[in-house]
Amino acid sequence: MTRVDKVYGFILPISSEEYARGNKYGSILQAREDKRTGTRIELVEYTEEHHEHLGKVKKTVKNLHLHRRIPGIIRKVIPDNACIIKETSYSSIDKIRTHYHNTHFSKTTFNLTINTITVDGEVRNNPFEYEELEYHDLTHKPRLQTSICYKHVSVEVNKYMLGWIAYEIDKSIKTLLVKHHQNIVIKKGEWMEMTMKELEEMERESFSSES
């Protein structure tokens, strides 16, 4: 079994409440980019519920057809239907838990989770138990920091001769996370005045327009 655990900390010039909206907007932009480049994403479920650990959450379930986004080095060694991933995400005000499961491999063979904690104020101790913490300062100016978004990425691959894929997946996720958080800051003027309700409606419309 190969398991990779990394924690990425994004130092941001926005509050945790603003991050929740900026993160939603960034996800919408990514979905639009995916659609433009031919990556199909199906919104299966969009509900509110009570989570055992997070309390009141928004739950989304998506089927991600990632054939165009998976690096070629991985595509060469996995079957075509292994490129379809089920994403289940639970979002509260300051925490997000997202699980990814492959439709081809079982959960014991492939497991990917991303846990998010956003805190206001100065840099704090790593909220996760894993030591590998890599910071990315996106404030660009001193004294602009108002929050930090910590992302714990855990990739587990339990298949003979394919353990190296866990490291490749982590590298790809890191690239996506850095780009995503850069966009949140760069495009702040586009989403800052929008409410979460407006953003959620925009998200639903972006998926319904695909059907």
Coordinates of C-alpha atoms in Angstrom, one line a residue:
M1 CA 0.0 0.0 0.0
T2 CA 1.2 3.5 -0.8
R3 CA -0.3 6.5 1.0
V4 CA 0.7 10.1 0.5
D5 CA -0.4 12.8 3.1
K6 CA 0.4 16.4 2.4
V7 CA -0.9 19.6 4.0
Y8 CA -1.0 22.8 2.0
G9 CA -1.6 26.2 3.7
F10 CA -2.8 29.1 1.6
I11 CA -2.3 32.5 3.2
L12 CA -5.0 34.7 1.9
P13 CA -6.0 38.5 1.9
I14 CA -9.6 37.6 2.6
S15 CA -11.6 36.4 5.7
S16 CA -12.8 32.9 6.1
E17 CA -16.4 34.0 5.3
E18 CA -15.1 35.6 2.1
Y19 CA -13.1 32.5 1.3
A20 CA -16.3 30.4 1.4
R21 CA -17.8 32.6 -1.3
G22 CA -14.5 32.9 -3.3
N23 CA -14.0 29.2 -3.2
K24 CA -17.5 28.6 -4.6
Y25 CA -16.9 31.1 -7.4
G26 CA -13.6 29.5 -8.2
S27 CA -15.2 26.1 -8.4
I28 CA -17.8 27.5 -10.8
L29 CA -15.1 28.9 -13.0
Q30 CA -13.3 25.6 -13.0
A31 CA -16.6 23.8 -14.0
R32 CA -17.0 26.2 -16.9
E33 CA -13.4 25.6 -18.0
D34 CA -13.9 21.9 -17.8
K35 CA -17.0 22.2 -20.0
R36 CA -15.2 24.3 -22.5
T37 CA -12.4 21.8 -22.8
G38 CA -14.7 18.7 -23.0
T39 CA -14.5 17.4 -19.4
R40 CA -17.9 16.2 -18.4
I41 CA -19.2 16.8 -14.9
E42 CA -22.6 15.6 -13.7
L43 CA -24.2 17.1 -10.7
V44 CA -26.0 14.1 -9.0
E45 CA -27.0 15.6 -5.7
Y46 CA -27.3 19.0 -4.1
T47 CA -28.8 19.0 -0.6
E48 CA -28.6 20.3 2.9
E49 CA -28.1 17.9 5.8
H50 CA -26.6 17.4 9.2
H51 CA -23.1 16.0 9.2
E52 CA -21.9 14.0 12.2
H53 CA -18.7 16.0 12.6
L54 CA -19.3 19.3 10.6
G55 CA -22.9 20.1 11.7
K56 CA -25.1 21.7 9.1
V57 CA -23.6 21.2 5.6
K58 CA -24.3 21.6 1.9
K59 CA -23.7 18.2 0.3
T60 CA -22.9 17.8 -3.3
V61 CA -22.3 14.6 -5.3
K62 CA -20.7 14.8 -8.8
N63 CA -19.6 12.3 -11.4
L64 CA -16.3 13.6 -12.9
H65 CA -15.3 12.2 -16.3
L66 CA -11.6 13.1 -16.0
H67 CA -10.2 11.4 -19.2
R68 CA -8.9 14.8 -20.5
R69 CA -7.5 15.9 -17.1
I70 CA -5.6 12.8 -15.9
P71 CA -1.9 13.0 -16.7
G72 CA -0.9 10.8 -19.7
I73 CA 1.6 8.9 -17.5
I74 CA -1.3 7.6 -15.4
R75 CA -3.7 7.1 -18.4
K76 CA -1.3 4.7 -19.9
V77 CA -1.6 2.2 -17.0
I78 CA -5.3 2.4 -16.0
P79 CA -8.4 1.3 -17.9
D80 CA -10.7 3.9 -19.5
N81 CA -13.5 3.6 -17.0
A82 CA -11.0 4.2 -14.1
C83 CA -11.0 7.9 -15.3
I84 CA -14.6 8.4 -13.9
I85 CA -14.5 9.6 -10.3
K86 CA -17.4 10.1 -7.9
E87 CA -16.9 13.3 -5.8
T88 CA -18.8 13.6 -2.5
S89 CA -18.4 16.9 -0.7
Y90 CA -19.7 18.2 2.6
S91 CA -19.3 22.0 3.2
S92 CA -19.8 23.9 6.4
I93 CA -18.9 27.6 7.1
D94 CA -15.2 26.9 7.7
K95 CA -14.7 23.2 6.9
I96 CA -15.0 21.0 3.9
R97 CA -14.6 17.3 3.5
T98 CA -14.4 15.9 0.0
H99 CA -14.1 12.2 -0.9
Y100 CA -13.2 10.8 -4.3
H101 CA -13.9 7.2 -5.2
N102 CA -13.1 5.5 -8.5
T103 CA -15.9 3.7 -10.3
H104 CA -13.5 1.0 -11.5
F105 CA -11.3 0.4 -8.4
S106 CA -12.7 -0.4 -5.0
K107 CA -12.4 2.0 -2.0
T108 CA -9.7 -0.3 -0.6
T109 CA -7.7 0.0 -3.8
F110 CA -8.0 3.7 -4.4
N111 CA -9.0 6.4 -1.9
L112 CA -8.6 10.2 -2.1
T113 CA -9.8 12.7 0.4
I114 CA -9.2 16.4 0.8
N115 CA -10.1 18.0 4.1
T116 CA -10.2 21.8 4.4
I117 CA -10.1 24.0 7.5
T118 CA -10.1 27.8 7.1
V119 CA -9.1 30.0 10.0
D120 CA -8.9 33.8 10.5
G121 CA -5.8 35.6 11.8
E122 CA -2.1 34.8 11.9
V123 CA -0.4 31.6 10.8
R124 CA -1.2 29.0 13.4
N125 CA 0.0 25.5 14.1
N126 CA -0.9 22.8 11.6
P127 CA -4.5 21.8 12.3
F128 CA -3.8 18.3 10.9
E129 CA -1.6 15.7 12.4
Y130 CA 0.7 15.3 9.4
E131 CA 4.0 17.1 9.4
E132 CA 4.5 17.8 5.7
L133 CA 3.1 21.3 5.5
E134 CA 3.8 23.6 2.6
Y135 CA 2.7 27.3 2.7
H136 CA 1.7 29.4 -0.3
D137 CA 1.5 33.1 0.5
L138 CA -1.0 34.8 -1.9
T139 CA -1.2 38.1 -0.1
H140 CA 1.7 39.6 -2.1
K141 CA 1.9 42.4 0.4
P142 CA 2.8 42.4 4.1
R143 CA 0.0 42.8 6.7
L144 CA -2.7 41.9 4.2
Q145 CA -3.2 38.4 5.6
T146 CA -6.6 37.8 7.1
S147 CA -7.1 34.0 6.8
I148 CA -5.3 30.7 6.1
C149 CA -6.9 27.8 4.2
Y150 CA -5.4 24.5 5.2
K151 CA -5.9 21.6 2.8
H152 CA -5.0 18.1 3.9
V153 CA -4.6 15.9 0.8
S154 CA -4.5 12.1 1.4
V155 CA -4.0 9.7 -1.5
E156 CA -4.0 6.0 -1.0
V157 CA -3.3 3.4 -3.7
N158 CA -3.3 -0.3 -2.8
K159 CA -2.5 -2.1 -6.0
Y160 CA 0.7 -4.0 -7.0
M161 CA 3.1 -1.9 -9.1
L162 CA 0.8 1.2 -9.1
G163 CA 1.8 2.8 -5.8
W164 CA 3.7 5.5 -7.7
I165 CA 0.4 6.8 -9.0
A166 CA -0.3 8.3 -5.5
Y167 CA 2.6 10.7 -5.9
E168 CA 1.6 11.7 -9.4
I169 CA -2.0 12.4 -8.2
D170 CA -0.7 14.5 -5.3
K171 CA 1.4 16.6 -7.7
S172 CA -1.5 17.2 -10.0
I173 CA -3.8 18.1 -7.1
K174 CA -1.2 20.6 -5.7
T175 CA -1.1 22.3 -9.2
L176 CA -4.9 22.5 -9.3
L177 CA -5.1 23.9 -5.7
V178 CA -2.5 26.6 -6.3
K179 CA -4.2 27.7 -9.5
H180 CA -7.6 27.6 -7.8
H181 CA -6.5 29.8 -4.8
Q182 CA -4.7 32.2 -7.1
N183 CA -7.9 32.7 -9.1
I184 CA -9.9 33.3 -5.9
V185 CA -7.6 36.2 -5.1
I186 CA -7.1 37.6 -8.6
K187 CA -10.8 37.5 -9.4
K188 CA -11.9 38.9 -6.0
G189 CA -13.6 41.8 -7.7
E190 CA -15.9 39.5 -9.6
W191 CA -17.4 37.6 -6.6
M192 CA -16.8 39.9 -3.5
E193 CA -20.3 41.5 -3.8
M194 CA -22.1 38.3 -4.4
T195 CA -24.0 36.4 -1.7
M196 CA -23.6 32.7 -1.1
K197 CA -27.2 32.2 -2.2
E198 CA -26.4 33.9 -5.5
L199 CA -23.3 31.8 -6.0
E200 CA -25.2 28.6 -5.3
E201 CA -27.8 29.5 -7.8
M202 CA -25.1 30.3 -10.3
E203 CA -23.6 26.9 -9.7
R204 CA -26.8 25.0 -10.2
E205 CA -27.5 26.9 -13.4
S206 CA -24.1 26.1 -14.7
F207 CA -24.8 22.4 -14.3
S208 CA -28.4 22.5 -15.5
S209 CA -27.3 24.3 -18.7
E210 CA -25.3 21.1 -19.6
S211 CA -28.4 18.9 -19.6

